Amino acid sequence: MSKKVTIKIDGREFEVDNELSILQAARQNGIYIPAICYSDRFGAIGACRICAVEIAGMKKPMLSCAGKVKDGMEVTTNSPALDELRREIIYEWDTFHPLQCGVCDKSGECDLQNINYEFNISENPKEAQTDPLTIPQGTIHYEWKIIHHDANLCIQCRRCVAVCDKVVNFGILALVKKDGDRKEIDTKDGKPLDCEFCGQCVSVCPTGAMSSKLFKYKARAWEMEKIPTTCGFCSSGCQMDLNVKNNEILRVTSEESTPNMANLCNLGRFNYSVSKSDRLIKEYSIDSKVLNQESMILELSQILKNTPKEKIFGISGARETQEDNLAFKMFFNNTLSNNNIDSLSSTHIAKLYKYLPQSVNGLHDFSEISESDLIICFGGDIANEMPRIDWAITRGAKLLKTSKVASVYWKDTKIDTLGSIPLRYEPGKELDFLASFAYALKSEGFGAGLDGLENLKESDVDVSSIIEEVKKASKIAFIVCE
């Protein structure tokens, strides 16, 4: 359990949570420490070393991203020795990083470029000591789909490795050994990249080593206008920015300050071509008749006019946006003057709550999932249905290491790779699981709100493995899939 400790940073005293790193404590209190490889999305890596600080009583600098605060600790974030250490690291990066800023897509938003400006580095003394012919030629992965990877631009911060493993839970990238002592970021098996192609590696790359082939040479960062919007491909509501030039969306990005912490799935990041008018459906079919849009609207209007309003019903999909569902409802309520509408997602939740304790409340924030002791994922493949919940589950199980995961479905899914407790039932037997789960809860003394179970049939689904975890947990997230 966390508690407060008192530390000093650059002579100023602060009271902070003892579970924070030195870097996190400094940032929370408005103190800047340079850091290239760290991100709140996946935590400390310790690869760039530029976040090193001095600790009173210690002979050598400590990496602030990895070192935890301690009561009475005194931290110095800037000194001549630290400045020299950081410059040496930047000189090393610059020596092996080709000067291609003029044609690099990352120019204008490159962390390496920014850190050189920050330290006012206009020349590199190491360049004169290095024979250009001895600098190894890195691999350029032209064969990868969507993602362009140029190892010559890589500073080996391993951010791409961390986000792929600790956020996406795919873990296909690694720093692998090449010829001699040389190392490069590559797939673990050396084969062409074959993954979800979410582009998270592109979003965290501090240089232009990882980039999008769909965006390559389209525009410079400062030429585009960023238009904030909400992703509509699922109900997660991820916040993102449409990067627009000449009224055309050239790429999609997101900021770490957003609730989704800059994380986007493959649809949110790369499927912006849906905004183009040429992708619109040109032909429609009603009763096997192929119609254009204008004829379709006329035909549908005639059908609605000739049908008694009380006999018109509508069902919306489970993945529509709130705005789409509201428009659908308003059309029925205001135009057709009836309320004969339903949604694929509106009934199973209500049925589920009928059989769960009254103390069960809806989640108000995705962070509540990551902070739960036990996460029960029921009835679907959450990674495909709602990636943002998948990221929250992965964060709790893999990064924060606070959560155990139970996967309740009729087949294996991606979250099983988190070491989850697998519980399988036959397709269509969801109610049998709920019956067994509810009876087991009641038999273990979790009886509040479980009255009326005599209406449920007995089930042979074995839920003992999950019940044991329920008894240990103080906070449980029960996630119902589509």
Short mmCIF file of C-alpha atoms in Angstrom, two decimals:
data_model
loop_
_atom_site.label_atom_id
_atom_site.label_comp_id
_atom_site.label_asym_id
_atom_site.label_seq_id
_atom_site.Cartn_x
_atom_site.Cartn_y
_atom_site.Cartn_z
CA MET A 1 0.00 0.00 0.00
CA SER A 2 1.33 3.41 -0.95
CA LYS A 3 2.26 6.09 1.54
CA LYS A 4 3.64 9.62 1.42
CA VAL A 5 7.35 10.40 1.64
CA THR A 6 9.24 13.68 1.69
CA ILE A 7 11.98 14.31 -0.88
CA LYS A 8 13.98 17.27 -2.13
CA ILE A 9 14.44 17.97 -5.83
CA ASP A 10 16.86 20.76 -6.71
CA GLY A 11 16.55 22.11 -3.16
CA ARG A 12 12.73 22.19 -3.17
CA GLU A 13 10.84 19.93 -0.76
CA PHE A 14 7.89 17.81 -1.94
CA GLU A 15 5.58 15.23 -0.43
CA VAL A 16 5.00 12.45 -2.94
CA ASP A 17 3.68 8.89 -3.24
CA ASN A 18 6.39 6.35 -2.36
CA GLU A 19 5.45 4.20 -5.38
CA LEU A 20 6.53 6.90 -7.84
CA SER A 21 9.81 6.95 -9.68
CA ILE A 22 12.04 10.00 -9.33
CA LEU A 23 11.11 11.03 -12.87
CA GLN A 24 7.37 10.74 -12.17
CA ALA A 25 7.69 12.71 -8.93
CA ALA A 26 9.63 15.45 -10.71
CA ARG A 27 7.10 15.69 -13.54
CA GLN A 28 4.17 15.80 -11.12
CA ASN A 29 5.76 18.85 -9.54
CA GLY A 30 6.68 20.66 -12.75
CA ILE A 31 10.39 19.84 -12.75
CA TYR A 32 11.85 18.90 -16.12
CA ILE A 33 14.21 15.97 -16.56
CA PRO A 34 15.08 14.99 -20.15
CA ALA A 35 13.96 11.46 -21.02
CA ILE A 36 13.80 9.82 -24.43
CA CYS A 37 12.84 6.20 -23.76
CA TYR A 38 10.34 6.67 -20.91
CA SER A 39 6.57 6.88 -21.34
CA ASP A 40 3.67 6.56 -18.90
CA ARG A 41 2.17 4.15 -21.42
CA PHE A 42 4.73 1.42 -20.72
CA GLY A 43 6.92 2.64 -17.87
CA ALA A 44 10.69 2.64 -17.47
CA ILE A 45 13.08 1.05 -19.97
CA GLY A 46 16.39 2.53 -18.87
CA ALA A 47 17.89 2.46 -22.36
CA CYS A 48 18.52 6.12 -23.19
CA ARG A 49 20.23 6.96 -19.85
CA ILE A 50 19.70 10.66 -20.45
CA CYS A 51 17.33 10.95 -17.48
CA ALA A 52 20.18 10.30 -15.01
CA VAL A 53 20.16 12.45 -11.86
CA GLU A 54 22.44 12.84 -8.86
CA ILE A 55 21.35 11.49 -5.47
CA ALA A 56 22.95 12.81 -2.28
CA GLY A 57 25.14 10.10 -0.78
CA MET A 58 25.54 8.14 -4.01
CA LYS A 59 28.77 8.14 -5.99
CA LYS A 60 27.23 7.60 -9.43
CA PRO A 61 24.17 9.14 -11.11
CA MET A 62 20.94 7.14 -11.01
CA LEU A 63 18.39 6.71 -13.80
CA SER A 64 15.39 8.72 -12.61
CA CYS A 65 12.93 6.64 -14.64
CA ALA A 66 13.86 3.45 -12.77
CA GLY A 67 14.82 4.74 -9.31
CA LYS A 68 12.00 4.93 -6.75
CA VAL A 69 11.67 7.86 -4.36
CA LYS A 70 12.63 7.32 -0.73
CA ASP A 71 11.91 9.37 2.34
CA GLY A 72 14.61 12.01 2.83
CA MET A 73 16.05 11.59 -0.65
CA GLU A 74 17.79 14.65 -2.13
CA VAL A 75 17.86 14.83 -5.93
CA THR A 76 19.80 17.11 -8.26
CA THR A 77 18.52 17.19 -11.83
CA ASN A 78 21.09 19.57 -13.32
CA SER A 79 24.83 19.95 -12.74
CA PRO A 80 27.98 20.31 -14.87
CA ALA A 81 28.64 16.57 -14.49
CA LEU A 82 25.11 15.66 -15.61
CA ASP A 83 25.34 18.08 -18.53
CA GLU A 84 28.54 16.45 -19.69
CA LEU A 85 27.07 12.94 -19.27
CA ARG A 86 23.99 13.84 -21.31
CA ARG A 87 26.02 15.49 -24.04
CA GLU A 88 28.20 12.40 -24.39
CA ILE A 89 25.08 10.29 -24.90
CA ILE A 90 23.73 12.70 -27.53
CA TYR A 91 27.11 12.79 -29.30
CA GLU A 92 27.00 8.99 -29.48
CA TRP A 93 23.50 9.03 -31.00
CA ASP A 94 24.45 11.72 -33.50
CA THR A 95 27.56 9.86 -34.62
CA PHE A 96 25.57 6.87 -35.83
CA HIS A 97 22.45 8.76 -36.89
CA PRO A 98 22.60 9.95 -40.54
CA LEU A 99 21.79 13.61 -41.10
CA GLN A 100 18.68 13.16 -43.22
CA CYS A 101 16.47 15.71 -41.46
CA GLY A 102 15.70 17.44 -44.75
CA VAL A 103 13.85 14.41 -46.12
CA CYS A 104 12.84 12.66 -42.88
CA ASP A 105 9.12 12.50 -42.04
CA LYS A 106 9.95 12.95 -38.36
CA SER A 107 11.60 16.33 -38.85
CA GLY A 108 9.89 18.98 -36.75
CA GLU A 109 8.66 16.47 -34.15
CA CYS A 110 11.81 14.39 -33.65
CA ASP A 111 12.97 13.90 -30.05
CA LEU A 112 16.58 13.54 -31.16
CA GLN A 113 16.35 16.78 -33.10
CA ASN A 114 14.74 18.50 -30.10
CA ILE A 115 17.34 17.25 -27.60
CA ASN A 116 20.13 18.57 -29.84
CA TYR A 117 18.46 21.98 -29.87
CA GLU A 118 17.90 21.83 -26.11
CA PHE A 119 21.61 21.27 -25.44
CA ASN A 120 22.62 23.69 -28.19
CA ILE A 121 24.69 21.05 -29.98
CA SER A 122 25.84 22.37 -33.35
CA GLU A 123 28.86 20.14 -33.81
CA ASN A 124 29.90 16.69 -32.65
CA PRO A 125 33.52 16.19 -31.50
CA LYS A 126 33.09 12.41 -31.89
CA GLU A 127 32.57 12.72 -35.63
CA ALA A 128 36.21 13.72 -36.17
CA GLN A 129 37.29 10.62 -34.24
CA THR A 130 35.10 8.24 -36.24
CA ASP A 131 35.87 6.83 -39.67
CA PRO A 132 32.60 6.95 -41.64
CA LEU A 133 33.57 3.70 -43.36
CA THR A 134 33.57 1.90 -40.01
CA ILE A 135 29.97 2.84 -39.22
CA PRO A 136 27.91 -0.32 -39.87
CA GLN A 137 25.10 -0.13 -42.39
CA GLY A 138 21.78 -0.86 -40.73
CA THR A 139 18.94 -2.85 -42.24
CA ILE A 140 16.08 -1.09 -44.02
CA HIS A 141 13.01 -3.28 -43.93
CA TYR A 142 11.37 -2.50 -47.25
CA GLU A 143 9.52 -5.84 -47.09
CA TRP A 144 7.43 -4.91 -44.03
CA LYS A 145 3.81 -4.02 -44.68
CA ILE A 146 2.50 -0.56 -43.71
CA ILE A 147 5.44 0.03 -41.31
CA HIS A 148 8.74 1.31 -42.71
CA HIS A 149 11.76 0.52 -40.51
CA ASP A 150 15.18 2.03 -41.07
CA ALA A 151 17.66 0.72 -38.49
CA ASN A 152 20.16 3.47 -39.49
CA LEU A 153 17.90 6.05 -37.82
CA CYS A 154 17.39 4.00 -34.66
CA ILE A 155 18.95 5.06 -31.33
CA GLN A 156 17.91 1.75 -29.71
CA CYS A 157 15.71 3.30 -27.05
CA ARG A 158 13.48 0.19 -27.28
CA ARG A 159 10.26 2.17 -26.96
CA CYS A 160 8.79 0.18 -29.86
CA VAL A 161 9.67 -3.08 -28.09
CA ALA A 162 8.06 -1.90 -24.84
CA VAL A 163 4.81 -0.65 -26.36
CA CYS A 164 4.41 -3.81 -28.46
CA ASP A 165 4.90 -5.99 -25.38
CA LYS A 166 3.45 -4.07 -22.44
CA VAL A 167 0.59 -2.21 -24.14
CA VAL A 168 -0.43 -4.17 -27.23
CA ASN A 169 0.57 -7.55 -25.73
CA PHE A 170 1.90 -8.80 -29.04
CA GLY A 171 5.63 -8.75 -28.31
CA ILE A 172 6.91 -9.39 -31.81
CA LEU A 173 9.80 -6.87 -31.67
CA ALA A 174 13.15 -7.19 -29.90
CA LEU A 175 16.68 -5.84 -29.91
CA VAL A 176 18.36 -8.75 -31.71
CA LYS A 177 22.00 -9.54 -32.46
CA LYS A 178 23.16 -9.10 -36.05
CA ASP A 179 26.60 -9.50 -37.66
CA GLY A 180 29.43 -9.23 -35.15
CA ASP A 181 28.47 -7.29 -32.04
CA ARG A 182 25.90 -5.16 -33.86
CA LYS A 183 22.31 -5.12 -32.59
CA GLU A 184 19.13 -3.90 -34.27
CA ILE A 185 15.43 -3.72 -33.60
CA ASP A 186 13.82 -6.52 -35.60
CA THR A 187 11.20 -9.22 -35.29
CA LYS A 188 12.20 -11.92 -32.82
CA ASP A 189 12.30 -14.59 -35.50
CA GLY A 190 13.87 -12.38 -38.17
CA LYS A 191 10.89 -12.82 -40.50
CA PRO A 192 8.96 -9.91 -42.07
CA LEU A 193 6.70 -8.09 -39.64
CA ASP A 194 3.39 -9.94 -39.28
CA CYS A 195 1.29 -8.46 -36.50
CA GLU A 196 -1.86 -6.43 -35.81
CA PHE A 197 -0.31 -3.42 -37.60
CA CYS A 198 -1.69 -1.05 -34.98
CA GLY A 199 1.16 1.41 -35.58
CA GLN A 200 1.88 1.85 -31.87
CA CYS A 201 5.59 1.39 -32.65
CA VAL A 202 5.39 4.31 -35.08
CA SER A 203 3.64 6.50 -32.52
CA VAL A 204 6.35 6.05 -29.87
CA CYS A 205 9.45 6.15 -32.08
CA PRO A 206 11.48 9.25 -31.10
CA THR A 207 13.24 9.38 -34.48
CA GLY A 208 12.18 8.40 -37.98
CA ALA A 209 13.29 4.77 -37.61
CA MET A 210 9.70 3.53 -37.45
CA SER A 211 7.35 5.35 -39.81
CA SER A 212 4.11 4.84 -41.70
CA LYS A 213 4.40 3.91 -45.38
CA LEU A 214 0.96 5.44 -45.89
CA PHE A 215 2.27 8.84 -44.75
CA LYS A 216 5.81 8.76 -46.11
CA TYR A 217 6.83 11.96 -47.97
CA LYS A 218 3.27 13.35 -47.83
CA ALA A 219 3.90 16.43 -45.65
CA ARG A 220 6.05 17.99 -42.93
CA ALA A 221 4.74 18.08 -39.38
CA TRP A 222 4.34 21.86 -39.33
CA GLU A 223 2.40 21.93 -42.61
CA MET A 224 -0.57 20.03 -41.23
CA GLU A 225 -3.47 21.20 -39.08
CA LYS A 226 -4.39 18.89 -36.23
CA ILE A 227 -8.15 18.54 -35.81
CA PRO A 228 -9.20 16.83 -32.54
CA THR A 229 -11.93 14.22 -32.91
CA THR A 230 -13.27 11.00 -31.44
CA CYS A 231 -12.64 7.65 -33.11
CA GLY A 232 -15.88 6.03 -34.28
CA PHE A 233 -14.74 2.50 -35.06
CA CYS A 234 -15.89 1.15 -31.67
CA SER A 235 -17.51 2.55 -28.54
CA SER A 236 -14.21 3.18 -26.70
CA GLY A 237 -14.24 6.85 -27.64
CA CYS A 238 -10.48 7.16 -28.18
CA GLN A 239 -9.37 10.75 -28.69
CA MET A 240 -7.27 11.42 -31.76
CA ASP A 241 -6.08 14.17 -34.10
CA LEU A 242 -6.74 14.20 -37.82
CA ASN A 243 -3.58 15.59 -39.46
CA VAL A 244 -4.95 17.56 -42.41
CA LYS A 245 -3.32 19.34 -45.35
CA ASN A 246 -5.23 20.79 -48.31
CA ASN A 247 -8.46 19.40 -46.89
CA GLU A 248 -7.10 15.83 -46.97
CA ILE A 249 -6.41 13.59 -43.96
CA LEU A 250 -2.81 12.43 -44.29
CA ARG A 251 -2.43 10.60 -40.99
CA VAL A 252 -3.99 10.15 -37.54
CA THR A 253 -2.14 10.76 -34.26
CA SER A 254 -3.02 11.02 -30.58
CA GLU A 255 -1.52 12.66 -27.50
CA GLU A 256 -0.42 11.05 -24.23
CA SER A 257 -2.60 13.54 -22.35
CA THR A 258 -5.75 11.90 -23.76
CA PRO A 259 -7.70 9.29 -21.75
CA ASN A 260 -6.45 6.62 -24.18
CA MET A 261 -2.84 7.76 -23.50
CA ALA A 262 -2.13 8.16 -27.26
CA ASN A 263 -2.94 4.50 -27.89
CA LEU A 264 -4.88 3.75 -31.08
CA CYS A 265 -5.74 0.48 -32.81
CA ASN A 266 -5.10 -0.30 -36.47
CA LEU A 267 -8.52 1.00 -37.57
CA GLY A 268 -8.22 4.23 -35.61
CA ARG A 269 -4.69 4.95 -36.82
CA PHE A 270 -4.68 3.78 -40.44
CA ASN A 271 -8.26 3.54 -41.69
CA TYR A 272 -8.66 7.25 -42.41
CA SER A 273 -9.29 6.49 -46.08
CA VAL A 274 -12.95 6.07 -45.09
CA SER A 275 -13.17 9.86 -45.17
CA LYS A 276 -12.67 9.90 -48.93
CA SER A 277 -15.79 10.30 -51.01
CA ASP A 278 -14.76 7.67 -53.55
CA ARG A 279 -15.17 4.92 -50.96
CA LEU A 280 -18.94 5.63 -50.59
CA ILE A 281 -21.33 2.92 -51.68
CA LYS A 282 -22.70 3.70 -55.12
CA GLU A 283 -25.21 0.87 -55.43
CA TYR A 284 -27.88 -0.40 -53.02
CA SER A 285 -30.17 -3.39 -53.02
CA ILE A 286 -33.82 -3.54 -51.92
CA ASP A 287 -35.71 -6.78 -52.57
CA SER A 288 -33.01 -7.84 -55.04
CA LYS A 289 -33.38 -4.60 -57.01
CA VAL A 290 -30.08 -2.75 -57.55
CA LEU A 291 -30.54 1.00 -57.12
CA ASN A 292 -28.43 4.12 -56.96
CA GLN A 293 -28.56 6.31 -53.86
CA GLU A 294 -31.31 8.62 -55.08
CA SER A 295 -33.52 5.74 -56.25
CA MET A 296 -32.88 3.85 -53.03
CA ILE A 297 -34.05 6.80 -50.90
CA LEU A 298 -37.21 7.18 -52.99
CA GLU A 299 -37.94 3.44 -52.85
CA LEU A 300 -37.36 3.26 -49.10
CA SER A 301 -39.51 6.37 -48.53
CA GLN A 302 -42.37 4.76 -50.47
CA ILE A 303 -42.09 1.55 -48.45
CA LEU A 304 -42.22 3.50 -45.18
CA LYS A 305 -45.23 5.55 -46.38
CA ASN A 306 -47.16 2.43 -47.34
CA THR A 307 -46.44 0.58 -44.10
CA PRO A 308 -48.46 1.27 -40.92
CA LYS A 309 -46.14 3.04 -38.50
CA GLU A 310 -46.84 0.60 -35.69
CA LYS A 311 -45.52 -2.21 -37.89
CA ILE A 312 -42.14 -0.60 -38.52
CA PHE A 313 -39.33 -1.86 -36.31
CA GLY A 314 -35.62 -1.01 -36.15
CA ILE A 315 -32.56 -2.73 -34.68
CA SER A 316 -29.21 -0.95 -34.44
CA GLY A 317 -25.84 -2.69 -34.32
CA ALA A 318 -23.77 -3.07 -31.19
CA ARG A 319 -20.84 -1.05 -32.56
CA GLU A 320 -22.60 2.11 -33.67
CA THR A 321 -21.55 5.46 -32.22
CA GLN A 322 -23.78 7.25 -29.72
CA GLU A 323 -24.47 9.89 -32.36
CA ASP A 324 -25.61 7.27 -34.87
CA ASN A 325 -27.86 5.60 -32.31
CA LEU A 326 -29.31 8.96 -31.29
CA ALA A 327 -30.08 9.83 -34.92
CA PHE A 328 -31.69 6.39 -35.36
CA LYS A 329 -33.84 6.92 -32.27
CA MET A 330 -34.85 10.46 -33.31
CA PHE A 331 -35.89 9.17 -36.75
CA PHE A 332 -38.23 6.60 -35.18
CA ASN A 333 -39.50 8.90 -32.42
CA ASN A 334 -39.95 12.09 -34.42
CA THR A 335 -40.53 10.97 -38.01
CA LEU A 336 -42.30 7.64 -37.55
CA SER A 337 -43.83 8.55 -34.17
CA ASN A 338 -43.08 5.18 -32.59
CA ASN A 339 -40.49 3.67 -30.30
CA ASN A 340 -40.18 0.21 -31.88
CA ILE A 341 -36.40 0.22 -31.69
CA ASP A 342 -33.81 -1.94 -30.01
CA SER A 343 -30.06 -2.51 -30.06
CA LEU A 344 -28.01 -5.68 -30.08
CA SER A 345 -26.14 -4.31 -27.09
CA SER A 346 -29.09 -3.21 -24.95
CA THR A 347 -30.43 -6.46 -23.51
CA HIS A 348 -27.65 -8.76 -22.37
CA ILE A 349 -26.25 -6.26 -19.85
CA ALA A 350 -29.66 -5.89 -18.19
CA LYS A 351 -30.02 -9.68 -17.98
CA LEU A 352 -26.55 -9.96 -16.48
CA TYR A 353 -27.18 -7.38 -13.76
CA LYS A 354 -30.30 -9.33 -12.76
CA TYR A 355 -28.08 -12.16 -11.54
CA LEU A 356 -25.20 -10.19 -10.05
CA PRO A 357 -24.97 -8.74 -6.51
CA GLN A 358 -26.51 -5.33 -5.90
CA SER A 359 -23.07 -4.04 -4.92
CA VAL A 360 -21.93 -4.36 -8.55
CA ASN A 361 -21.49 -0.94 -10.16
CA GLY A 362 -20.60 0.15 -13.66
CA LEU A 363 -16.99 1.19 -14.34
CA HIS A 364 -16.55 4.94 -14.63
CA ASP A 365 -13.02 4.97 -15.97
CA PHE A 366 -10.82 2.54 -17.90
CA SER A 367 -8.14 2.93 -15.22
CA GLU A 368 -10.45 1.09 -12.81
CA ILE A 369 -9.89 -2.04 -14.90
CA SER A 370 -6.09 -1.80 -14.60
CA GLU A 371 -6.35 -1.23 -10.85
CA SER A 372 -8.55 -4.28 -10.20
CA ASP A 373 -7.21 -7.34 -8.38
CA LEU A 374 -9.23 -9.66 -10.63
CA ILE A 375 -10.46 -9.00 -14.17
CA ILE A 376 -13.10 -11.42 -15.47
CA CYS A 377 -13.55 -11.09 -19.23
CA PHE A 378 -16.77 -12.82 -20.22
CA GLY A 379 -18.42 -13.76 -23.48
CA GLY A 380 -16.17 -12.52 -26.26
CA ASP A 381 -12.83 -11.61 -27.80
CA ILE A 382 -12.24 -8.24 -26.15
CA ALA A 383 -9.05 -7.49 -28.10
CA ASN A 384 -11.02 -7.39 -31.35
CA GLU A 385 -14.24 -5.93 -29.94
CA MET A 386 -12.75 -3.07 -27.92
CA PRO A 387 -8.94 -2.73 -28.02
CA ARG A 388 -8.92 0.00 -25.40
CA ILE A 389 -10.22 -2.44 -22.77
CA ASP A 390 -7.64 -4.96 -23.97
CA TRP A 391 -4.92 -2.34 -23.32
CA ALA A 392 -6.33 -1.67 -19.82
CA ILE A 393 -6.31 -5.41 -19.04
CA THR A 394 -2.75 -5.74 -20.34
CA ARG A 395 -1.66 -2.71 -18.31
CA GLY A 396 -3.01 -4.22 -15.08
CA ALA A 397 -1.64 -7.71 -15.71
CA LYS A 398 1.66 -6.99 -17.44
CA LEU A 399 2.84 -3.48 -16.57
CA LEU A 400 1.39 -2.70 -13.14
CA LYS A 401 1.26 -6.41 -12.21
CA THR A 402 -1.78 -5.71 -10.03
CA SER A 403 -4.35 -7.87 -11.81
CA LYS A 404 -5.14 -11.51 -12.37
CA VAL A 405 -7.20 -12.21 -15.47
CA ALA A 406 -9.91 -14.80 -16.07
CA SER A 407 -10.90 -15.52 -19.67
CA VAL A 408 -14.45 -16.89 -19.86
CA TYR A 409 -15.40 -17.76 -23.44
CA TRP A 410 -15.97 -20.74 -25.71
CA LYS A 411 -12.56 -20.39 -27.40
CA ASP A 412 -9.04 -19.12 -26.72
CA THR A 413 -8.44 -15.39 -27.25
CA LYS A 414 -5.52 -12.99 -27.14
CA ILE A 415 -5.84 -12.23 -23.42
CA ASP A 416 -5.02 -15.87 -22.68
CA THR A 417 -1.40 -14.94 -23.46
CA LEU A 418 -1.44 -12.87 -20.25
CA GLY A 419 -1.43 -16.10 -18.26
CA SER A 420 -5.14 -15.80 -17.64
CA ILE A 421 -7.33 -18.39 -15.92
CA PRO A 422 -9.11 -20.10 -18.83
CA LEU A 423 -12.74 -21.14 -18.38
CA ARG A 424 -14.47 -22.56 -21.43
CA TYR A 425 -18.11 -23.34 -22.15
CA GLU A 426 -19.94 -24.52 -25.24
CA PRO A 427 -21.08 -21.80 -27.69
CA GLY A 428 -24.44 -20.38 -26.62
CA LYS A 429 -24.08 -21.55 -23.01
CA GLU A 430 -23.43 -18.12 -21.50
CA LEU A 431 -26.43 -18.39 -19.19
CA ASP A 432 -25.16 -21.71 -17.87
CA PHE A 433 -21.92 -20.03 -16.83
CA LEU A 434 -23.82 -17.19 -15.15
CA ALA A 435 -26.01 -19.67 -13.30
CA SER A 436 -23.00 -21.61 -11.99
CA PHE A 437 -21.16 -18.40 -11.14
CA ALA A 438 -24.16 -16.97 -9.27
CA TYR A 439 -24.80 -20.19 -7.31
CA ALA A 440 -21.12 -20.43 -6.40
CA LEU A 441 -21.08 -16.81 -5.23
CA LYS A 442 -24.11 -17.41 -3.05
CA SER A 443 -22.68 -20.59 -1.56
CA GLU A 444 -19.51 -18.68 -0.63
CA GLY A 445 -21.49 -16.01 1.20
CA PHE A 446 -21.70 -13.39 -1.55
CA GLY A 447 -25.50 -13.49 -1.39
CA ALA A 448 -26.58 -9.84 -1.65
CA GLY A 449 -28.77 -9.36 -4.70
CA LEU A 450 -28.75 -13.05 -5.68
CA ASP A 451 -32.36 -13.82 -4.78
CA GLY A 452 -34.62 -15.45 -7.36
CA LEU A 453 -32.06 -18.01 -8.48
CA GLU A 454 -34.66 -20.75 -8.29
CA ASN A 455 -35.69 -19.69 -11.80
CA LEU A 456 -32.28 -20.66 -13.16
CA LYS A 457 -31.42 -24.21 -14.17
CA GLU A 458 -28.49 -26.04 -12.64
CA SER A 459 -25.33 -25.99 -14.74
CA ASP A 460 -22.29 -28.24 -14.92
CA VAL A 461 -19.88 -25.41 -15.80
CA ASP A 462 -16.98 -25.59 -13.32
CA VAL A 463 -16.25 -22.10 -11.97
CA SER A 464 -14.17 -23.16 -8.96
CA SER A 465 -10.93 -21.65 -10.33
CA ILE A 466 -12.52 -18.20 -10.64
CA ILE A 467 -14.33 -18.40 -7.30
CA GLU A 468 -11.02 -18.99 -5.53
CA GLU A 469 -9.67 -15.76 -7.05
CA VAL A 470 -12.90 -13.91 -6.20
CA LYS A 471 -12.43 -14.78 -2.54
CA LYS A 472 -8.93 -13.25 -2.58
CA ALA A 473 -9.82 -10.07 -4.50
CA SER A 474 -10.92 -6.78 -2.98
CA LYS A 475 -11.73 -5.14 -6.33
CA ILE A 476 -13.12 -7.08 -9.30
CA ALA A 477 -13.78 -5.90 -12.85
CA PHE A 478 -16.40 -8.00 -14.68
CA ILE A 479 -16.25 -7.19 -18.39
CA VAL A 480 -19.09 -8.33 -20.63
CA CYS A 481 -18.17 -8.65 -24.29
CA GLU A 482 -20.44 -8.36 -27.30
#
